[in-house]
Short mmCIF file of C-alpha atoms and ligand atoms in Angstrom, two decimals:
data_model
loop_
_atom_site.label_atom_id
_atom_site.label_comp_id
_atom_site.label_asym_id
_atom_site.label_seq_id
_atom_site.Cartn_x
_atom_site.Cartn_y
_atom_site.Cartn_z
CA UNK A 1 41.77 -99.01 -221.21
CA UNK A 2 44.40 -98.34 -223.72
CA UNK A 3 46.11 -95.68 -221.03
CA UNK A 4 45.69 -97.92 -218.62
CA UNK A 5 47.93 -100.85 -220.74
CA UNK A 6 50.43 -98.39 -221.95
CA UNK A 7 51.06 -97.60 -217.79
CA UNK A 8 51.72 -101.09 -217.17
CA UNK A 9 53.65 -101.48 -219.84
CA UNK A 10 55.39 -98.14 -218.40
CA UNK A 11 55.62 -100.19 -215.15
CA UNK A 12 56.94 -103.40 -216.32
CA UNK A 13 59.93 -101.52 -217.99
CA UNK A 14 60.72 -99.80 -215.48
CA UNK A 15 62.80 -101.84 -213.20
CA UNK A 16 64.16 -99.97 -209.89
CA UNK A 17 67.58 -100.24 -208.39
CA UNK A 18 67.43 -99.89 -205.06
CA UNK A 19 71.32 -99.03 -203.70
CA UNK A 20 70.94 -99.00 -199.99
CA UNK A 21 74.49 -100.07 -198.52
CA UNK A 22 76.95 -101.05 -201.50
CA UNK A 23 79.50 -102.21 -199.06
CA UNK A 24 79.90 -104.32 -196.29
CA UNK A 25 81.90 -103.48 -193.11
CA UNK A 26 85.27 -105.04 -194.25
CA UNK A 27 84.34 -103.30 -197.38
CA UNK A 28 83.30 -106.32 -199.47
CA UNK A 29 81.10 -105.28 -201.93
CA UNK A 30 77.61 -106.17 -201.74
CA UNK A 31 74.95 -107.72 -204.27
CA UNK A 32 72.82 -104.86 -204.56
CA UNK A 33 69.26 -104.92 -203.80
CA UNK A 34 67.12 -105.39 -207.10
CA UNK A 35 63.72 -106.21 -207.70
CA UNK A 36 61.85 -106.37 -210.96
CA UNK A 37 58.30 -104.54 -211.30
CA UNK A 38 56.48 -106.83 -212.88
CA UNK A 39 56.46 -109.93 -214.80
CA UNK A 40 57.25 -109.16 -219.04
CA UNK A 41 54.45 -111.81 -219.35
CA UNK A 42 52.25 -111.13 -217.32
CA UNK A 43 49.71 -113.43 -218.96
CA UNK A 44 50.93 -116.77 -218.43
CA UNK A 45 49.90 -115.65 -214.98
CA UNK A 46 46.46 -115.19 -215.92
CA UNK A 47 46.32 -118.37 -218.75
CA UNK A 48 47.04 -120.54 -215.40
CA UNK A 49 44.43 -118.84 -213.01
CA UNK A 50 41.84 -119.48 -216.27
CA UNK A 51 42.31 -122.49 -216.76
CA UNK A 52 41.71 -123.77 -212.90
CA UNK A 53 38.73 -121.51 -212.87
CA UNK A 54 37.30 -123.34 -216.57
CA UNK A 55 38.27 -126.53 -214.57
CA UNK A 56 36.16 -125.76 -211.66
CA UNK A 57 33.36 -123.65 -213.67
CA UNK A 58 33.08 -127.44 -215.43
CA UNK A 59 33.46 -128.98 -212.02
CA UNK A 60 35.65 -131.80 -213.18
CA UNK A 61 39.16 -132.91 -211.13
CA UNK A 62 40.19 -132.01 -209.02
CA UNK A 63 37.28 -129.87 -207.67
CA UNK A 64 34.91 -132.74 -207.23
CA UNK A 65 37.24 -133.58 -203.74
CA UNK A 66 38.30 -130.05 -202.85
CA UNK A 67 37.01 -127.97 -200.92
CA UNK A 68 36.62 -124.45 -202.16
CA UNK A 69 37.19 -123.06 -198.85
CA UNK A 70 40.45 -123.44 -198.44
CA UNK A 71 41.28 -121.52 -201.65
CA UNK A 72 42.00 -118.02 -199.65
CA UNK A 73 45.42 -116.85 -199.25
CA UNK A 74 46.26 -115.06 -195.79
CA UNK A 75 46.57 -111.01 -197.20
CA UNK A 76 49.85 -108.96 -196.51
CA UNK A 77 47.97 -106.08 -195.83
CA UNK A 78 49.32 -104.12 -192.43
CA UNK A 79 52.77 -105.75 -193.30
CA UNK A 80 55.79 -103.36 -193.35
CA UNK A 81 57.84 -103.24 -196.56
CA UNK A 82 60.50 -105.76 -195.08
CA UNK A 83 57.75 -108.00 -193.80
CA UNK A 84 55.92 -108.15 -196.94
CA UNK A 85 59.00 -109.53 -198.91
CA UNK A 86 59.68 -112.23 -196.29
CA UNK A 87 56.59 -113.20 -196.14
CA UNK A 88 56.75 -113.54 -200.44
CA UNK A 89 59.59 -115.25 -199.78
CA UNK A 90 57.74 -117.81 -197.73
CA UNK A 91 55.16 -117.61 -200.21
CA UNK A 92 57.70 -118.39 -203.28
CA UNK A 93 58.89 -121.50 -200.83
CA UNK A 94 55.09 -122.79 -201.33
CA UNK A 95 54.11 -121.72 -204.35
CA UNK A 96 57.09 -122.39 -206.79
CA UNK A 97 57.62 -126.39 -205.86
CA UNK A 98 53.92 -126.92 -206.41
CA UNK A 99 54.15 -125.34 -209.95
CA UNK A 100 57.74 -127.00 -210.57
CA UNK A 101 55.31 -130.34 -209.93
CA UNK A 102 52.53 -129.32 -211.99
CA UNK A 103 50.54 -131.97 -213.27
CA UNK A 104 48.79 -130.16 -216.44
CA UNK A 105 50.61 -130.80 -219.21
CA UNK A 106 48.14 -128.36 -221.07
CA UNK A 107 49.77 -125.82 -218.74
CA UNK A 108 53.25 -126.71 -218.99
CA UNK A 109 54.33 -123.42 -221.37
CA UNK A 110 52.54 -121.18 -219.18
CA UNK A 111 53.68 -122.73 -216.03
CA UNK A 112 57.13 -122.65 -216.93
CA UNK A 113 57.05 -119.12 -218.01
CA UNK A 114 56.39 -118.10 -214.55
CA UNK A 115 58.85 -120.24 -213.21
CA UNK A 116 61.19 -117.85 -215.45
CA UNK A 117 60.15 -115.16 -213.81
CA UNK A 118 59.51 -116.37 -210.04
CA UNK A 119 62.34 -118.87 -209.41
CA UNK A 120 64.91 -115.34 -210.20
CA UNK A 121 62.49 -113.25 -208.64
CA UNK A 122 63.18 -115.12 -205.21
CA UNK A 123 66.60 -114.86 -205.59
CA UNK A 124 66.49 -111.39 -205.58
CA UNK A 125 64.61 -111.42 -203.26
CA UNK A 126 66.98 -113.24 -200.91
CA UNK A 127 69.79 -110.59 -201.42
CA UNK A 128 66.51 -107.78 -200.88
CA UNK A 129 66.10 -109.68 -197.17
CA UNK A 130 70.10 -109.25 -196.60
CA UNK A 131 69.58 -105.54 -196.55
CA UNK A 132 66.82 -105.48 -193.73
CA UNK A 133 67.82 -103.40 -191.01
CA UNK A 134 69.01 -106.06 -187.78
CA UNK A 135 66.82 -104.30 -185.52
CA UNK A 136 63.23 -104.96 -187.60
CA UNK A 137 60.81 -106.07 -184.90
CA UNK A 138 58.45 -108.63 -186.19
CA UNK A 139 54.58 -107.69 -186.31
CA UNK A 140 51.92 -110.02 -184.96
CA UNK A 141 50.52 -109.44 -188.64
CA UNK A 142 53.56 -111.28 -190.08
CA UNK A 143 52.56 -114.14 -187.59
CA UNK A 144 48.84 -113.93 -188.81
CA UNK A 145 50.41 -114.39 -192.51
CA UNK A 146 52.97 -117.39 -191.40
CA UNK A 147 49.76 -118.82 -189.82
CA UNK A 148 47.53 -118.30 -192.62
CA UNK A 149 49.86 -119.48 -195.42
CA UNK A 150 50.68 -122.77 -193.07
CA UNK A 151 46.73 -123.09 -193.10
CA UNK A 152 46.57 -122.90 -196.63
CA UNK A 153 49.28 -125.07 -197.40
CA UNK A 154 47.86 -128.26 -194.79
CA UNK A 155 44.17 -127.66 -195.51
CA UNK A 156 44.94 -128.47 -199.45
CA UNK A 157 47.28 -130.52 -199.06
CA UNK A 158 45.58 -132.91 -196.17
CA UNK A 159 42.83 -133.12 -199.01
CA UNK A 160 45.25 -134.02 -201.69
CA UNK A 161 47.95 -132.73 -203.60
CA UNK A 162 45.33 -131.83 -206.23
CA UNK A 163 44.08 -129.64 -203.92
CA UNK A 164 47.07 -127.46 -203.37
CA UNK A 165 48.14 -127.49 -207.00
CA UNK A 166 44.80 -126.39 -207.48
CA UNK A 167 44.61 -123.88 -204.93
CA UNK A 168 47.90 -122.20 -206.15
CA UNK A 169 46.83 -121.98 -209.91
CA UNK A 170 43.70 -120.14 -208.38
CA UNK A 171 45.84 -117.93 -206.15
CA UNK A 172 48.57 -117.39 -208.73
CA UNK A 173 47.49 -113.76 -209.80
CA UNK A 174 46.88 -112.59 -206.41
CA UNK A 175 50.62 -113.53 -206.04
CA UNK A 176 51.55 -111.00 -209.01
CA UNK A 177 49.30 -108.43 -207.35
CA UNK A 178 51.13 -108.54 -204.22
CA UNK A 179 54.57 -108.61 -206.20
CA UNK A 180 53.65 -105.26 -208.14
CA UNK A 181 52.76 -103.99 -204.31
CA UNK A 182 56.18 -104.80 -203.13
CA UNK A 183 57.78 -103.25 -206.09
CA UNK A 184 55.26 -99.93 -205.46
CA UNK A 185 56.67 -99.88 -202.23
CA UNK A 186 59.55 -99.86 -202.98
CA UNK A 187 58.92 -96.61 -205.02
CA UNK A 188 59.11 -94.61 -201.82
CA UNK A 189 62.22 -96.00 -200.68
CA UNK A 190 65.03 -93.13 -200.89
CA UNK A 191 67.54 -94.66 -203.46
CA UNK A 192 70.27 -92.93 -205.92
CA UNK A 193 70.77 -93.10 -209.20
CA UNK A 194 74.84 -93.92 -210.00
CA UNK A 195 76.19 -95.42 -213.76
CA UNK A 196 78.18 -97.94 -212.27
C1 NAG B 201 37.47 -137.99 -205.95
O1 NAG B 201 36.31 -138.46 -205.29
C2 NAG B 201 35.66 -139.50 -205.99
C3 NAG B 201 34.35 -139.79 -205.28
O2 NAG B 201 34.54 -139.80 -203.89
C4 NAG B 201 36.59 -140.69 -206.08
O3 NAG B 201 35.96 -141.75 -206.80
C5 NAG B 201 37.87 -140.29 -206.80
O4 NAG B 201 38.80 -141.34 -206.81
C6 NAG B 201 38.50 -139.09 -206.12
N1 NAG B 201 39.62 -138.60 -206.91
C7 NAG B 201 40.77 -138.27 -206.39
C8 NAG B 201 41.81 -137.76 -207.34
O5 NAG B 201 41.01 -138.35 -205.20
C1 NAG B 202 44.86 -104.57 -190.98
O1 NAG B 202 44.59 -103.61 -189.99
C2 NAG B 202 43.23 -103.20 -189.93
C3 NAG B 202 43.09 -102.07 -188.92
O2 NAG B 202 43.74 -102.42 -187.72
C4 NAG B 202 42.37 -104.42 -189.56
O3 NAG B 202 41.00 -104.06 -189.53
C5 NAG B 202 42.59 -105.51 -190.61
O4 NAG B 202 41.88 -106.67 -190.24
C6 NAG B 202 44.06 -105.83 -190.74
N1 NAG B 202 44.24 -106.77 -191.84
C7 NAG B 202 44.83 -107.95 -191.69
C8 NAG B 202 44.94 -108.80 -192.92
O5 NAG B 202 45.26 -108.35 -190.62
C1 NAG B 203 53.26 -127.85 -196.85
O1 NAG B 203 52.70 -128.93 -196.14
C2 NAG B 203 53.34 -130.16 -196.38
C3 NAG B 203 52.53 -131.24 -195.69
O2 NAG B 203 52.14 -130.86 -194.42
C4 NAG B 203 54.78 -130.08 -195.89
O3 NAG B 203 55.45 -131.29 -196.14
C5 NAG B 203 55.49 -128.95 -196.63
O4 NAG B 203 56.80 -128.77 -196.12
C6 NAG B 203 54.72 -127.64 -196.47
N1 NAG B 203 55.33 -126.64 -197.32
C7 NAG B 203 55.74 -125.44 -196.86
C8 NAG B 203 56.41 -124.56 -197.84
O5 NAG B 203 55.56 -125.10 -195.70
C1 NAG B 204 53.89 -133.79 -206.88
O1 NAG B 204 52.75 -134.37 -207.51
C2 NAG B 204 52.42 -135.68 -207.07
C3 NAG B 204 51.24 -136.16 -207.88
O2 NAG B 204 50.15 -135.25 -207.79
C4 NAG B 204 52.12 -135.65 -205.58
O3 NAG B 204 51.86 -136.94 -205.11
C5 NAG B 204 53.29 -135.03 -204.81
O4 NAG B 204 52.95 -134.88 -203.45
C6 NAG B 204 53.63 -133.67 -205.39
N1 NAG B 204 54.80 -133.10 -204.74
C7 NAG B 204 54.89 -131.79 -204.44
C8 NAG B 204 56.17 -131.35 -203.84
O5 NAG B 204 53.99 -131.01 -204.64
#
């Protein structure tokens, strides 16, 4: 258990710099592609998730008019390394408006703790999706994900806005586990190490 912490720990220090292209054509330097691990705190991530699963474990709002079927997220898996971050960034476009809107004020440190971590995160990101090679071919698994997350998003929200708020809190560590997959991913990508 404790080797297991001290790795994460490891993990969440480590932050990788990925240098792929540092210049542009007309030699304009580029934002370089940078991605954090993980999360420093890591358990606001897990207070949230908690405290929708107390809420529905006691069965109070808003799980008395949601349906609990709706709660699964499409997966990424089969998604190449480029796919997989746009379809977090798609993800992040769902995911970070609902908590921005969060109506638990009992969650509000938590909540906003991820939002210090996710609302930079998808900026990154964004420069990340810059770097994808022009010639990436989309996947019909990509498409399965777009369809699924549209799914998710309608079938929650069609029952109320509850529902999706809900249905994110539940879903909001399974978002950190595929952030922590993109960043192991990443791990194989051939990168240099410069001091500038
Ligand atoms: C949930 O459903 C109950 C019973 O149908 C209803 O009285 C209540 O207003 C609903 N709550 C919300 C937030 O929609
Ligand atoms: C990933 O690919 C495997 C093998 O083709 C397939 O069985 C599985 O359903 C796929 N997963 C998703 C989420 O599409
Ligand atoms: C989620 O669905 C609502 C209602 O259909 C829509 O207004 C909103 O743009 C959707 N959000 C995303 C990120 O697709
Ligand atoms: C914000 O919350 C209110 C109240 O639950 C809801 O009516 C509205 O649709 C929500 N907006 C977003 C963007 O989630």
């Amino acid at each position: 258990m404790i080797a297991v912490a001290a790795k994460l720990c490891l993990l969440a220090s480590v932050a990788l710099l990925i240098s792929l292209e540092n210049h542009d054509v007309d030699g304009a330097p580029r934002r370089t592609c940078y991605l954090p691990k993980t999360p420093e705190n890591r358990a606001a991530f897990r207070t949230i998730r908690n405290k929708y699963e107390d809420l529905r474990f006691d069965g109070v709002e808003p799980w008395q008019n949601c349906s609990e079927k709706y709660l699964q997220l499409p997966k990424m898996d089969n998604l190449t390394k480029w796919e997989k971050m746009g379809a977090m960034e798609l993800q992040l476009n769902l995911f970070i408006p609902v908590l921005q809107n969060q109506s638990e004020t009992t969650f509000a440190k938590a909540t906003s703790e991820v939002l210090e971590f996710l609302l930079p995160y998808r900026e990154d990101l964004k420069v990340c999706m810059q770097h994808r090679p022009s010639h990436h071919q989309e996947s019909g698994y990509l498409q399965g994900f777009k369809d699924g997350l549209q799914q998710f998003n309608t079938s929650n929200t069609e029952q109320s806005p509850k529902c999706l708020e809900a249905a994110v809190g539940m879903n909001i560590l399974s978002l950190l586990q595929e952030i922590k997959g993109i960043s192991l991913h990443h791990h194989h990508q051939p990168r240099h190490h410069s001091n500038n």
